[in-house]
PDB file of N, CA and C and ligand atoms in Angstrom:
ATOM      1  N   UNK A   1      -1.632  39.258 -14.022  1.00 89.00           N
ATOM      2  CA  UNK A   1      -1.682  37.819 -14.260  1.00 89.00           C
ATOM      3  C   UNK A   1      -0.618  37.227 -15.414  1.00 89.00           C
ATOM      4  N   UNK A   2       0.148  36.238 -15.080  1.00 93.00           N
ATOM      5  CA  UNK A   2       0.816  35.630 -16.204  1.00 93.00           C
ATOM      6  C   UNK A   2       0.799  34.342 -16.369  1.00 93.00           C
ATOM      7  N   UNK A   3       0.841  34.110 -17.874  1.00 94.00           N
ATOM      8  CA  UNK A   3       0.727  32.424 -18.114  1.00 94.00           C
ATOM      9  C   UNK A   3       2.030  31.763 -18.195  1.00 94.00           C
ATOM     10  N   UNK A   4       2.162  30.554 -17.869  1.00 95.00           N
ATOM     11  CA  UNK A   4       3.547  29.753 -18.028  1.00 95.00           C
ATOM     12  C   UNK A   4       3.019  28.517 -18.663  1.00 95.00           C
ATOM     13  N   UNK A   5       3.853  28.061 -19.460  1.00 95.00           N
ATOM     14  CA  UNK A   5       3.509  26.625 -20.029  1.00 95.00           C
ATOM     15  C   UNK A   5       4.707  25.500 -19.487  1.00 95.00           C
ATOM     16  N   UNK A   6       4.478  24.361 -19.233  1.00 94.00           N
ATOM     17  CA  UNK A   6       4.676  23.249 -19.145  1.00 94.00           C
ATOM     18  C   UNK A   6       4.795  22.348 -20.253  1.00 94.00           C
ATOM     19  N   UNK A   7       6.071  21.274 -20.498  1.00 94.00           N
ATOM     20  CA  UNK A   7       5.823  20.164 -21.454  1.00 94.00           C
ATOM     21  C   UNK A   7       5.255  20.846 -22.672  1.00 94.00           C
ATOM     22  N   UNK A   8       5.292  19.486 -23.602  1.00 95.00           N
ATOM     23  CA  UNK A   8       4.855  19.743 -25.081  1.00 95.00           C
ATOM     24  C   UNK A   8       3.772  18.945 -25.358  1.00 95.00           C
ATOM     25  N   UNK A   9       3.170  17.998 -24.413  1.00 96.00           N
ATOM     26  CA  UNK A   9       1.713  17.146 -24.747  1.00 96.00           C
ATOM     27  C   UNK A   9       1.390  16.557 -23.321  1.00 96.00           C
ATOM     28  N   UNK A  10       0.297  16.180 -23.446  1.00 95.00           N
ATOM     29  CA  UNK A  10      -0.552  15.526 -22.403  1.00 95.00           C
ATOM     30  C   UNK A  10       0.542  14.406 -21.803  1.00 95.00           C
ATOM     31  N   UNK A  11       1.189  13.506 -22.528  1.00 95.00           N
ATOM     32  CA  UNK A  11       1.808  12.284 -22.293  1.00 95.00           C
ATOM     33  C   UNK A  11       3.247  12.980 -21.412  1.00 95.00           C
ATOM     34  N   UNK A  12       3.630  14.126 -22.041  1.00 94.00           N
ATOM     35  CA  UNK A  12       4.932  14.779 -21.062  1.00 94.00           C
ATOM     36  C   UNK A  12       4.277  15.052 -19.758  1.00 94.00           C
ATOM     37  N   UNK A  13       2.917  15.737 -19.438  1.00 96.00           N
ATOM     38  CA  UNK A  13       2.563  16.231 -18.095  1.00 96.00           C
ATOM     39  C   UNK A  13       2.340  14.808 -17.113  1.00 96.00           C
ATOM     40  N   UNK A  14       1.969  14.030 -17.945  1.00 96.00           N
ATOM     41  CA  UNK A  14       1.587  12.721 -17.141  1.00 96.00           C
ATOM     42  C   UNK A  14       2.480  11.926 -16.470  1.00 96.00           C
ATOM     43  N   UNK A  15       3.893  11.986 -17.666  1.00 96.00           N
ATOM     44  CA  UNK A  15       5.390  11.717 -16.916  1.00 96.00           C
ATOM     45  C   UNK A  15       5.783  12.482 -15.905  1.00 96.00           C
ATOM     46  N   UNK A  16       5.570  13.580 -16.175  1.00 95.00           N
ATOM     47  CA  UNK A  16       6.154  14.561 -15.239  1.00 95.00           C
ATOM     48  C   UNK A  16       5.858  14.367 -13.951  1.00 95.00           C
ATOM     49  N   UNK A  17       4.369  14.398 -13.828  1.00 97.00           N
ATOM     50  CA  UNK A  17       3.434  14.397 -12.848  1.00 97.00           C
ATOM     51  C   UNK A  17       2.933  13.002 -12.519  1.00 97.00           C
ATOM     52  N   UNK A  18       3.474  12.309 -12.055  1.00 97.00           N
ATOM     53  CA  UNK A  18       2.885  10.965 -11.499  1.00 97.00           C
ATOM     54  C   UNK A  18       1.722  11.119 -10.672  1.00 97.00           C
ATOM     55  N   UNK A  19       0.437  10.210 -10.836  1.00 96.00           N
ATOM     56  CA  UNK A  19      -0.354  10.722  -9.771  1.00 96.00           C
ATOM     57  C   UNK A  19      -0.267  10.933  -8.313  1.00 96.00           C
ATOM     58  N   UNK A  20      -0.845  12.022  -8.100  1.00 97.00           N
ATOM     59  CA  UNK A  20      -1.029  12.250  -6.769  1.00 97.00           C
ATOM     60  C   UNK A  20       0.502  12.411  -5.948  1.00 97.00           C
ATOM     61  N   UNK A  21       1.491  12.664  -6.838  1.00 97.00           N
ATOM     62  CA  UNK A  21       2.724  13.213  -6.256  1.00 97.00           C
ATOM     63  C   UNK A  21       2.716  14.431  -6.622  1.00 97.00           C
ATOM     64  N   UNK A  22       3.252  15.094  -5.443  1.00 98.00           N
ATOM     65  CA  UNK A  22       2.935  16.767  -5.458  1.00 98.00           C
ATOM     66  C   UNK A  22       4.500  17.331  -6.083  1.00 98.00           C
ATOM     67  N   UNK A  23       4.544  18.272  -6.736  1.00 97.00           N
ATOM     68  CA  UNK A  23       5.693  18.811  -7.554  1.00 97.00           C
ATOM     69  C   UNK A  23       5.872  20.123  -7.201  1.00 97.00           C
ATOM     70  N   UNK A  24       7.135  20.551  -6.567  1.00 98.00           N
ATOM     71  CA  UNK A  24       7.481  21.669  -6.355  1.00 98.00           C
ATOM     72  C   UNK A  24       7.611  22.626  -7.936  1.00 98.00           C
ATOM     73  N   UNK A  25       7.044  23.657  -8.044  1.00 96.00           N
ATOM     74  CA  UNK A  25       7.493  24.542  -9.099  1.00 96.00           C
ATOM     75  C   UNK A  25       7.610  25.956  -9.026  1.00 96.00           C
ATOM     76  N   UNK A  26       8.689  26.552  -9.441  1.00 95.00           N
ATOM     77  CA  UNK A  26       9.185  27.989  -9.287  1.00 95.00           C
ATOM     78  C   UNK A  26       8.647  28.512 -10.364  1.00 95.00           C
ATOM     79  N   UNK A  27       7.886  29.755 -10.285  1.00 93.00           N
ATOM     80  CA  UNK A  27       7.272  30.654 -11.400  1.00 93.00           C
ATOM     81  C   UNK A  27       7.556  31.679 -11.192  1.00 93.00           C
ATOM     82  N   UNK A  28       8.913  32.489 -12.106  1.00 88.00           N
ATOM     83  CA  UNK A  28       8.902  34.007 -11.223  1.00 88.00           C
ATOM     84  C   UNK A  28       9.581  33.698  -9.791  1.00 88.00           C
ATOM     85  N   UNK A  29       9.140  34.638  -8.762  1.00 89.00           N
ATOM     86  CA  UNK A  29       9.614  34.577  -7.609  1.00 89.00           C
ATOM     87  C   UNK A  29       8.291  33.659  -6.606  1.00 89.00           C
ATOM     88  N   UNK A  30       7.194  33.156  -7.381  1.00 93.00           N
ATOM     89  CA  UNK A  30       6.726  32.228  -6.929  1.00 93.00           C
ATOM     90  C   UNK A  30       6.819  30.848  -6.654  1.00 93.00           C
ATOM     91  N   UNK A  31       6.564  30.210  -5.399  1.00 97.00           N
ATOM     92  CA  UNK A  31       6.949  28.698  -5.272  1.00 97.00           C
ATOM     93  C   UNK A  31       5.344  28.351  -5.093  1.00 97.00           C
ATOM     94  N   UNK A  32       5.041  27.515  -6.260  1.00 97.00           N
ATOM     95  CA  UNK A  32       3.768  26.724  -6.215  1.00 97.00           C
ATOM     96  C   UNK A  32       3.908  25.168  -6.399  1.00 97.00           C
ATOM     97  N   UNK A  33       2.875  24.593  -5.566  1.00 98.00           N
ATOM     98  CA  UNK A  33       2.784  22.910  -5.865  1.00 98.00           C
ATOM     99  C   UNK A  33       1.743  22.904  -7.200  1.00 98.00           C
ATOM    100  N   UNK A  34       1.851  21.672  -7.744  1.00 98.00           N
ATOM    101  CA  UNK A  34       1.124  21.023  -8.806  1.00 98.00           C
ATOM    102  C   UNK A  34       1.080  19.389  -8.230  1.00 98.00           C
ATOM    103  N   UNK A  35      -0.200  19.168  -8.878  1.00 98.00           N
ATOM    104  CA  UNK A  35      -0.238  17.525  -8.583  1.00 98.00           C
ATOM    105  C   UNK A  35      -1.458  17.166  -9.266  1.00 98.00           C
ATOM    106  N   UNK A  36      -1.161  16.109  -9.840  1.00 97.00           N
ATOM    107  CA  UNK A  36      -2.309  15.536 -10.965  1.00 97.00           C
ATOM    108  C   UNK A  36      -3.160  14.610 -10.236  1.00 97.00           C
ATOM    109  N   UNK A  37      -4.302  14.837 -10.745  1.00 97.00           N
ATOM    110  CA  UNK A  37      -5.442  13.492  -9.876  1.00 97.00           C
ATOM    111  C   UNK A  37      -6.265  13.054 -11.334  1.00 97.00           C
ATOM    112  N   UNK A  38      -5.717  11.803 -11.570  1.00 94.00           N
ATOM    113  CA  UNK A  38      -6.536  11.486 -12.972  1.00 94.00           C
ATOM    114  C   UNK A  38      -6.092  12.223 -14.162  1.00 94.00           C
ATOM    115  N   UNK A  39      -6.895  12.740 -14.698  1.00 93.00           N
ATOM    116  CA  UNK A  39      -6.620  13.618 -15.876  1.00 93.00           C
ATOM    117  C   UNK A  39      -6.711  15.415 -15.623  1.00 93.00           C
ATOM    118  N   UNK A  40      -6.755  15.441 -14.152  1.00 96.00           N
ATOM    119  CA  UNK A  40      -7.309  16.841 -13.761  1.00 96.00           C
ATOM    120  C   UNK A  40      -5.429  16.958 -13.192  1.00 96.00           C
ATOM    121  N   UNK A  41      -5.154  18.597 -13.341  1.00 97.00           N
ATOM    122  CA  UNK A  41      -4.153  19.000 -12.594  1.00 97.00           C
ATOM    123  C   UNK A  41      -4.214  20.239 -11.853  1.00 97.00           C
ATOM    124  N   UNK A  42      -4.015  20.028 -10.357  1.00 98.00           N
ATOM    125  CA  UNK A  42      -4.360  21.462  -9.641  1.00 98.00           C
ATOM    126  C   UNK A  42      -2.803  22.131  -9.453  1.00 98.00           C
ATOM    127  N   UNK A  43      -3.092  23.354  -9.151  1.00 98.00           N
ATOM    128  CA  UNK A  43      -1.996  24.194  -8.688  1.00 98.00           C
ATOM    129  C   UNK A  43      -2.488  24.992  -7.176  1.00 98.00           C
ATOM    130  N   UNK A  44      -1.369  25.182  -6.666  1.00 98.00           N
ATOM    131  CA  UNK A  44      -1.419  25.988  -5.193  1.00 98.00           C
ATOM    132  C   UNK A  44      -0.469  26.601  -4.770  1.00 98.00           C
ATOM    133  N   UNK A  45      -0.824  27.609  -3.982  1.00 98.00           N
ATOM    134  CA  UNK A  45       0.388  28.062  -3.018  1.00 98.00           C
ATOM    135  C   UNK A  45       1.571  27.265  -2.195  1.00 98.00           C
ATOM    136  N   UNK A  46       2.274  27.316  -2.189  1.00 98.00           N
ATOM    137  CA  UNK A  46       3.181  25.857  -1.759  1.00 98.00           C
ATOM    138  C   UNK A  46       3.138  25.763  -0.157  1.00 98.00           C
ATOM    139  N   UNK A  47       2.360  27.311   0.724  1.00 98.00           N
ATOM    140  CA  UNK A  47       2.701  27.187   1.950  1.00 98.00           C
ATOM    141  C   UNK A  47       1.233  27.159   2.550  1.00 98.00           C
ATOM    142  N   UNK A  48       1.102  26.178   3.522  1.00 98.00           N
ATOM    143  CA  UNK A  48      -0.086  26.306   4.287  1.00 98.00           C
ATOM    144  C   UNK A  48      -0.615  27.621   4.622  1.00 98.00           C
ATOM    145  N   UNK A  49      -2.150  27.906   4.764  1.00 97.00           N
ATOM    146  CA  UNK A  49      -2.233  29.237   5.116  1.00 97.00           C
ATOM    147  C   UNK A  49      -2.459  29.274   6.534  1.00 97.00           C
ATOM    148  N   UNK A  50      -2.191  27.967   7.323  1.00 97.00           N
ATOM    149  CA  UNK A  50      -2.399  27.932   9.108  1.00 97.00           C
ATOM    150  C   UNK A  50      -1.183  28.781   9.161  1.00 97.00           C
ATOM    151  N   UNK A  51       0.053  28.100   9.587  1.00 96.00           N
ATOM    152  CA  UNK A  51       1.330  28.167   9.908  1.00 96.00           C
ATOM    153  C   UNK A  51       2.261  28.160   8.983  1.00 96.00           C
ATOM    154  N   UNK A  52       1.917  27.950   7.775  1.00 97.00           N
ATOM    155  CA  UNK A  52       2.789  28.337   6.727  1.00 97.00           C
ATOM    156  C   UNK A  52       4.001  27.227   6.660  1.00 97.00           C
ATOM    157  N   UNK A  53       3.621  25.688   6.788  1.00 98.00           N
ATOM    158  CA  UNK A  53       4.277  24.706   6.702  1.00 98.00           C
ATOM    159  C   UNK A  53       4.424  24.619   5.185  1.00 98.00           C
ATOM    160  N   UNK A  54       5.418  23.767   4.709  1.00 98.00           N
ATOM    161  CA  UNK A  54       5.254  23.797   3.119  1.00 98.00           C
ATOM    162  C   UNK A  54       4.300  22.479   2.704  1.00 98.00           C
ATOM    163  N   UNK A  55       3.476  22.856   1.977  1.00 98.00           N
ATOM    164  CA  UNK A  55       2.450  21.746   1.260  1.00 98.00           C
ATOM    165  C   UNK A  55       3.129  20.538   0.318  1.00 98.00           C
ATOM    166  N   UNK A  56       4.423  21.047   0.074  1.00 98.00           N
ATOM    167  CA  UNK A  56       5.015  20.329  -1.294  1.00 98.00           C
ATOM    168  C   UNK A  56       5.080  18.626  -0.559  1.00 98.00           C
ATOM    169  N   UNK A  57       5.513  18.409   0.831  1.00 97.00           N
ATOM    170  CA  UNK A  57       5.507  17.420   1.637  1.00 97.00           C
ATOM    171  C   UNK A  57       3.999  16.695   2.018  1.00 97.00           C
ATOM    172  N   UNK A  58       2.995  17.602   1.602  1.00 98.00           N
ATOM    173  CA  UNK A  58       1.937  16.991   2.471  1.00 98.00           C
ATOM    174  C   UNK A  58       1.228  15.676   1.221  1.00 98.00           C
ATOM    175  N   UNK A  59       0.118  15.502   1.508  1.00 98.00           N
ATOM    176  CA  UNK A  59      -0.442  14.107   0.912  1.00 98.00           C
ATOM    177  C   UNK A  59      -1.738  14.544   0.164  1.00 98.00           C
ATOM    178  N   UNK A  60      -2.521  14.004  -0.704  1.00 98.00           N
ATOM    179  CA  UNK A  60      -3.283  13.972  -1.363  1.00 98.00           C
ATOM    180  C   UNK A  60      -4.643  12.619  -1.404  1.00 98.00           C
ATOM    181  N   UNK A  61      -5.587  12.923  -0.390  1.00 97.00           N
ATOM    182  CA  UNK A  61      -6.506  11.766  -0.360  1.00 97.00           C
ATOM    183  C   UNK A  61      -7.637  11.450  -1.448  1.00 97.00           C
ATOM    184  N   UNK A  62      -8.227  10.800  -1.173  1.00 96.00           N
ATOM    185  CA  UNK A  62      -9.426  10.159  -2.214  1.00 96.00           C
ATOM    186  C   UNK A  62     -10.282  11.376  -2.260  1.00 96.00           C
ATOM    187  N   UNK A  63     -10.640  12.109  -1.321  1.00 96.00           N
ATOM    188  CA  UNK A  63     -11.469  13.465  -1.959  1.00 96.00           C
ATOM    189  C   UNK A  63     -10.913  14.632  -2.560  1.00 96.00           C
ATOM    190  N   UNK A  64     -10.015  14.280  -3.236  1.00 97.00           N
ATOM    191  CA  UNK A  64      -8.988  15.735  -3.902  1.00 97.00           C
ATOM    192  C   UNK A  64      -8.840  16.283  -2.840  1.00 97.00           C
ATOM    193  N   UNK A  65      -8.360  16.184  -1.627  1.00 98.00           N
ATOM    194  CA  UNK A  65      -8.321  17.242  -0.730  1.00 98.00           C
ATOM    195  C   UNK A  65      -6.365  17.268  -0.415  1.00 98.00           C
ATOM    196  N   UNK A  66      -5.757  18.405  -0.466  1.00 98.00           N
ATOM    197  CA  UNK A  66      -4.358  18.132   0.222  1.00 98.00           C
ATOM    198  C   UNK A  66      -4.466  17.980   1.514  1.00 98.00           C
ATOM    199  N   UNK A  67      -3.503  17.666   2.549  1.00 98.00           N
ATOM    200  CA  UNK A  67      -3.536  17.470   3.720  1.00 98.00           C
ATOM    201  C   UNK A  67      -2.363  17.737   4.166  1.00 98.00           C
ATOM    202  N   UNK A  68      -2.264  19.055   4.834  1.00 98.00           N
ATOM    203  CA  UNK A  68      -0.700  19.751   5.491  1.00 98.00           C
ATOM    204  C   UNK A  68      -0.201  18.586   6.186  1.00 98.00           C
ATOM    205  N   UNK A  69       1.199  18.460   6.205  1.00 98.00           N
ATOM    206  CA  UNK A  69       2.094  17.686   7.062  1.00 98.00           C
ATOM    207  C   UNK A  69       1.950  18.000   8.383  1.00 98.00           C
ATOM    208  N   UNK A  70       1.718  19.324   8.854  1.00 97.00           N
ATOM    209  CA  UNK A  70       2.058  19.546   9.957  1.00 97.00           C
ATOM    210  C   UNK A  70       0.996  19.421  10.944  1.00 97.00           C
ATOM    211  N   UNK A  71      -0.293  20.016  10.892  1.00 97.00           N
ATOM    212  CA  UNK A  71      -1.458  19.675  11.557  1.00 97.00           C
ATOM    213  C   UNK A  71      -2.602  18.949  10.811  1.00 97.00           C
ATOM    214  N   UNK A  72      -2.292  18.297   9.585  1.00 97.00           N
ATOM    215  CA  UNK A  72      -3.365  17.876   9.224  1.00 97.00           C
ATOM    216  C   UNK A  72      -4.617  18.313   8.719  1.00 97.00           C
ATOM    217  N   UNK A  73      -4.524  19.879   8.216  1.00 97.00           N
ATOM    218  CA  UNK A  73      -5.533  20.562   8.118  1.00 97.00           C
ATOM    219  C   UNK A  73      -5.880  19.889   6.578  1.00 97.00           C
ATOM    220  N   UNK A  74      -6.856  19.910   6.192  1.00 98.00           N
ATOM    221  CA  UNK A  74      -7.373  19.507   4.628  1.00 98.00           C
ATOM    222  C   UNK A  74      -8.010  20.899   3.849  1.00 98.00           C
ATOM    223  N   UNK A  75      -7.457  20.689   2.677  1.00 98.00           N
ATOM    224  CA  UNK A  75      -7.894  21.805   1.758  1.00 98.00           C
ATOM    225  C   UNK A  75      -8.234  21.252   0.429  1.00 98.00           C
ATOM    226  N   UNK A  76      -9.500  21.545  -0.024  1.00 98.00           N
ATOM    227  CA  UNK A  76     -10.290  21.238  -1.498  1.00 98.00           C
ATOM    228  C   UNK A  76      -9.335  21.722  -2.357  1.00 98.00           C
ATOM    229  N   UNK A  77      -8.695  20.705  -3.441  1.00 98.00           N
ATOM    230  CA  UNK A  77      -7.604  20.977  -4.416  1.00 98.00           C
ATOM    231  C   UNK A  77      -8.342  22.140  -5.440  1.00 98.00           C
ATOM    232  N   UNK A  78      -9.837  21.725  -5.576  1.00 98.00           N
ATOM    233  CA  UNK A  78     -10.512  22.588  -6.330  1.00 98.00           C
ATOM    234  C   UNK A  78     -10.636  24.033  -5.999  1.00 98.00           C
ATOM    235  N   UNK A  79     -10.897  24.230  -5.009  1.00 98.00           N
ATOM    236  CA  UNK A  79     -11.503  25.449  -4.490  1.00 98.00           C
ATOM    237  C   UNK A  79     -10.596  26.302  -3.450  1.00 98.00           C
ATOM    238  N   UNK A  80      -9.757  25.421  -3.117  1.00 98.00           N
ATOM    239  CA  UNK A  80      -8.876  25.779  -1.859  1.00 98.00           C
ATOM    240  C   UNK A  80      -9.425  26.076  -0.720  1.00 98.00           C
ATOM    241  N   UNK A  81     -10.760  25.662  -0.380  1.00 98.00           N
ATOM    242  CA  UNK A  81     -11.444  25.619   0.839  1.00 98.00           C
ATOM    243  C   UNK A  81     -10.698  24.974   1.699  1.00 98.00           C
ATOM    244  N   UNK A  82     -10.781  25.384   2.895  1.00 98.00           N
ATOM    245  CA  UNK A  82     -10.187  24.507   4.307  1.00 98.00           C
ATOM    246  C   UNK A  82     -11.387  23.544   4.694  1.00 98.00           C
ATOM    247  N   UNK A  83     -11.113  22.506   4.925  1.00 96.00           N
ATOM    248  CA  UNK A  83     -12.249  21.790   5.039  1.00 96.00           C
ATOM    249  C   UNK A  83     -12.285  21.308   6.791  1.00 96.00           C
ATOM    250  N   UNK A  84     -11.352  21.443   7.108  1.00 90.00           N
ATOM    251  CA  UNK A  84     -11.314  21.032   8.614  1.00 90.00           C
ATOM    252  C   UNK A  84     -11.012  22.011   9.703  1.00 90.00           C
ATOM    253  N   UNK A  85     -10.970  23.374   9.509  1.00 83.00           N
ATOM    254  CA  UNK A  85     -11.280  24.130  10.963  1.00 83.00           C
ATOM    255  C   UNK A  85     -11.600  25.373   9.968  1.00 83.00           C
ATOM    256  N   UNK A  86     -11.696  26.441  10.772  1.00 85.00           N
ATOM    257  CA  UNK A  86     -12.146  27.810  10.253  1.00 85.00           C
ATOM    258  C   UNK A  86     -10.875  28.512   9.810  1.00 85.00           C
ATOM    259  N   UNK A  87      -9.493  27.850   9.520  1.00 93.00           N
ATOM    260  CA  UNK A  87      -8.441  28.097   8.799  1.00 93.00           C
ATOM    261  C   UNK A  87      -8.913  29.061   7.414  1.00 93.00           C
ATOM    262  N   UNK A  88      -8.067  30.358   7.088  1.00 97.00           N
ATOM    263  CA  UNK A  88      -8.139  30.758   5.864  1.00 97.00           C
ATOM    264  C   UNK A  88      -8.337  29.541   4.673  1.00 97.00           C
ATOM    265  N   UNK A  89      -8.485  29.880   3.428  1.00 97.00           N
ATOM    266  CA  UNK A  89      -8.518  28.946   2.395  1.00 97.00           C
ATOM    267  C   UNK A  89      -7.260  29.260   1.869  1.00 97.00           C
ATOM    268  N   UNK A  90      -6.707  28.087   1.038  1.00 98.00           N
ATOM    269  CA  UNK A  90      -5.698  27.784   0.235  1.00 98.00           C
ATOM    270  C   UNK A  90      -5.878  28.518  -0.920  1.00 98.00           C
ATOM    271  N   UNK A  91      -4.755  29.222  -1.555  1.00 98.00           N
ATOM    272  CA  UNK A  91      -4.822  30.187  -2.549  1.00 98.00           C
ATOM    273  C   UNK A  91      -4.353  28.845  -3.729  1.00 98.00           C
ATOM    274  N   UNK A  92      -5.700  28.751  -4.955  1.00 98.00           N
ATOM    275  CA  UNK A  92      -5.367  27.787  -5.606  1.00 98.00           C
ATOM    276  C   UNK A  92      -4.731  28.533  -7.224  1.00 98.00           C
ATOM    277  N   UNK A  93      -4.037  27.703  -7.703  1.00 97.00           N
ATOM    278  CA  UNK A  93      -3.255  28.318  -9.016  1.00 97.00           C
ATOM    279  C   UNK A  93      -4.251  27.807 -10.389  1.00 97.00           C
ATOM    280  N   UNK A  94      -4.971  28.417 -10.900  1.00 97.00           N
ATOM    281  CA  UNK A  94      -5.281  27.869 -12.443  1.00 97.00           C
ATOM    282  C   UNK A  94      -4.597  26.902 -13.325  1.00 97.00           C
ATOM    283  N   UNK A  95      -4.677  25.452 -13.275  1.00 97.00           N
ATOM    284  CA  UNK A  95      -3.774  25.040 -14.073  1.00 97.00           C
ATOM    285  C   UNK A  95      -4.885  24.293 -15.343  1.00 97.00           C
ATOM    286  N   UNK A  96      -4.234  24.355 -16.635  1.00 96.00           N
ATOM    287  CA  UNK A  96      -5.422  23.759 -17.473  1.00 96.00           C
ATOM    288  C   UNK A  96      -4.280  22.634 -18.109  1.00 96.00           C
ATOM    289  N   UNK A  97      -4.599  21.505 -18.507  1.00 95.00           N
ATOM    290  CA  UNK A  97      -4.125  20.602 -18.910  1.00 95.00           C
ATOM    291  C   UNK A  97      -4.631  20.629 -20.805  1.00 95.00           C
ATOM    292  N   UNK A  98      -3.451  20.576 -21.902  1.00 93.00           N
ATOM    293  CA  UNK A  98      -4.069  20.578 -23.280  1.00 93.00           C
ATOM    294  C   UNK A  98      -3.334  20.030 -23.922  1.00 93.00           C
ATOM    295  N   UNK A  99      -3.459  19.813 -25.021  1.00 93.00           N
ATOM    296  CA  UNK A  99      -2.987  18.809 -26.173  1.00 93.00           C
ATOM    297  C   UNK A  99      -1.108  19.553 -25.963  1.00 93.00           C
ATOM    298  N   UNK A 100      -1.014  20.701 -25.759  1.00 94.00           N
ATOM    299  CA  UNK A 100       0.264  21.081 -25.692  1.00 94.00           C
ATOM    300  C   UNK A 100       0.968  21.054 -24.581  1.00 94.00           C
ATOM    301  N   UNK A 101       0.497  20.609 -23.522  1.00 96.00           N
ATOM    302  CA  UNK A 101       1.182  20.495 -22.516  1.00 96.00           C
ATOM    303  C   UNK A 101       0.216  21.022 -21.077  1.00 96.00           C
ATOM    304  N   UNK A 102       0.949  21.679 -20.466  1.00 97.00           N
ATOM    305  CA  UNK A 102       0.174  22.233 -18.965  1.00 97.00           C
ATOM    306  C   UNK A 102       0.355  23.629 -18.768  1.00 97.00           C
ATOM    307  N   UNK A 103      -0.878  24.651 -19.049  1.00 97.00           N
ATOM    308  CA  UNK A 103      -0.758  26.095 -18.658  1.00 97.00           C
ATOM    309  C   UNK A 103      -1.087  26.148 -17.435  1.00 97.00           C
ATOM    310  N   UNK A 104      -0.140  27.331 -16.800  1.00 97.00           N
ATOM    311  CA  UNK A 104      -0.543  27.531 -15.221  1.00 97.00           C
ATOM    312  C   UNK A 104      -0.294  29.011 -15.501  1.00 97.00           C
ATOM    313  N   UNK A 105      -1.512  29.604 -14.879  1.00 95.00           N
ATOM    314  CA  UNK A 105      -1.830  31.035 -14.738  1.00 95.00           C
ATOM    315  C   UNK A 105      -1.789  31.774 -13.447  1.00 95.00           C
ATOM    316  N   UNK A 106      -0.568  32.322 -13.423  1.00 93.00           N
ATOM    317  CA  UNK A 106      -0.320  33.197 -11.756  1.00 93.00           C
ATOM    318  C   UNK A 106      -1.492  34.106 -11.784  1.00 93.00           C
ATOM    319  N   UNK A 107      -1.800  34.364 -10.590  1.00 83.00           N
ATOM    320  CA  UNK A 107      -2.834  35.429 -10.875  1.00 83.00           C
ATOM    321  C   UNK A 107      -2.216  36.802 -10.154  1.00 83.00           C
TER     322      UNK A 107
HETATM  323  S1  LIG B   1       0.657  24.541   9.341  1.00 61.80           S
HETATM  324 FE1  LIG B   1      -0.790  23.431   7.902  1.00 61.80          FE
HETATM  325  S2  LIG B   1      -2.264  23.051   9.108  1.00 61.80           S
HETATM  326 FE2  LIG B   1      -0.814  24.079  10.578  1.00 61.80          FE
END
């Protein structure tokens, strides 16, 4: 497990992450996606567990699900659970917004 920190304050993170705009982040050799919804930030493995499409060009709906751009499977951003088929779940990456910025924990 390894922690990474982004930014220096909550406002840095809000500026860096416009709402629902998915951003790709390289941490070590891991490519992850992060997205902010309101005052929550979610992290996830950048590739879809279905057929490996990049989720960086996916979208986020009102139910806080990420939608894969290739076959439109939906994954719960909080749990990674696949909501539209019996596909494997998406690996989520814990993100914590603090006064000092964003802490991302790679399992
Ligand atoms: S590759 Fe993502 S839903 Fe098929």
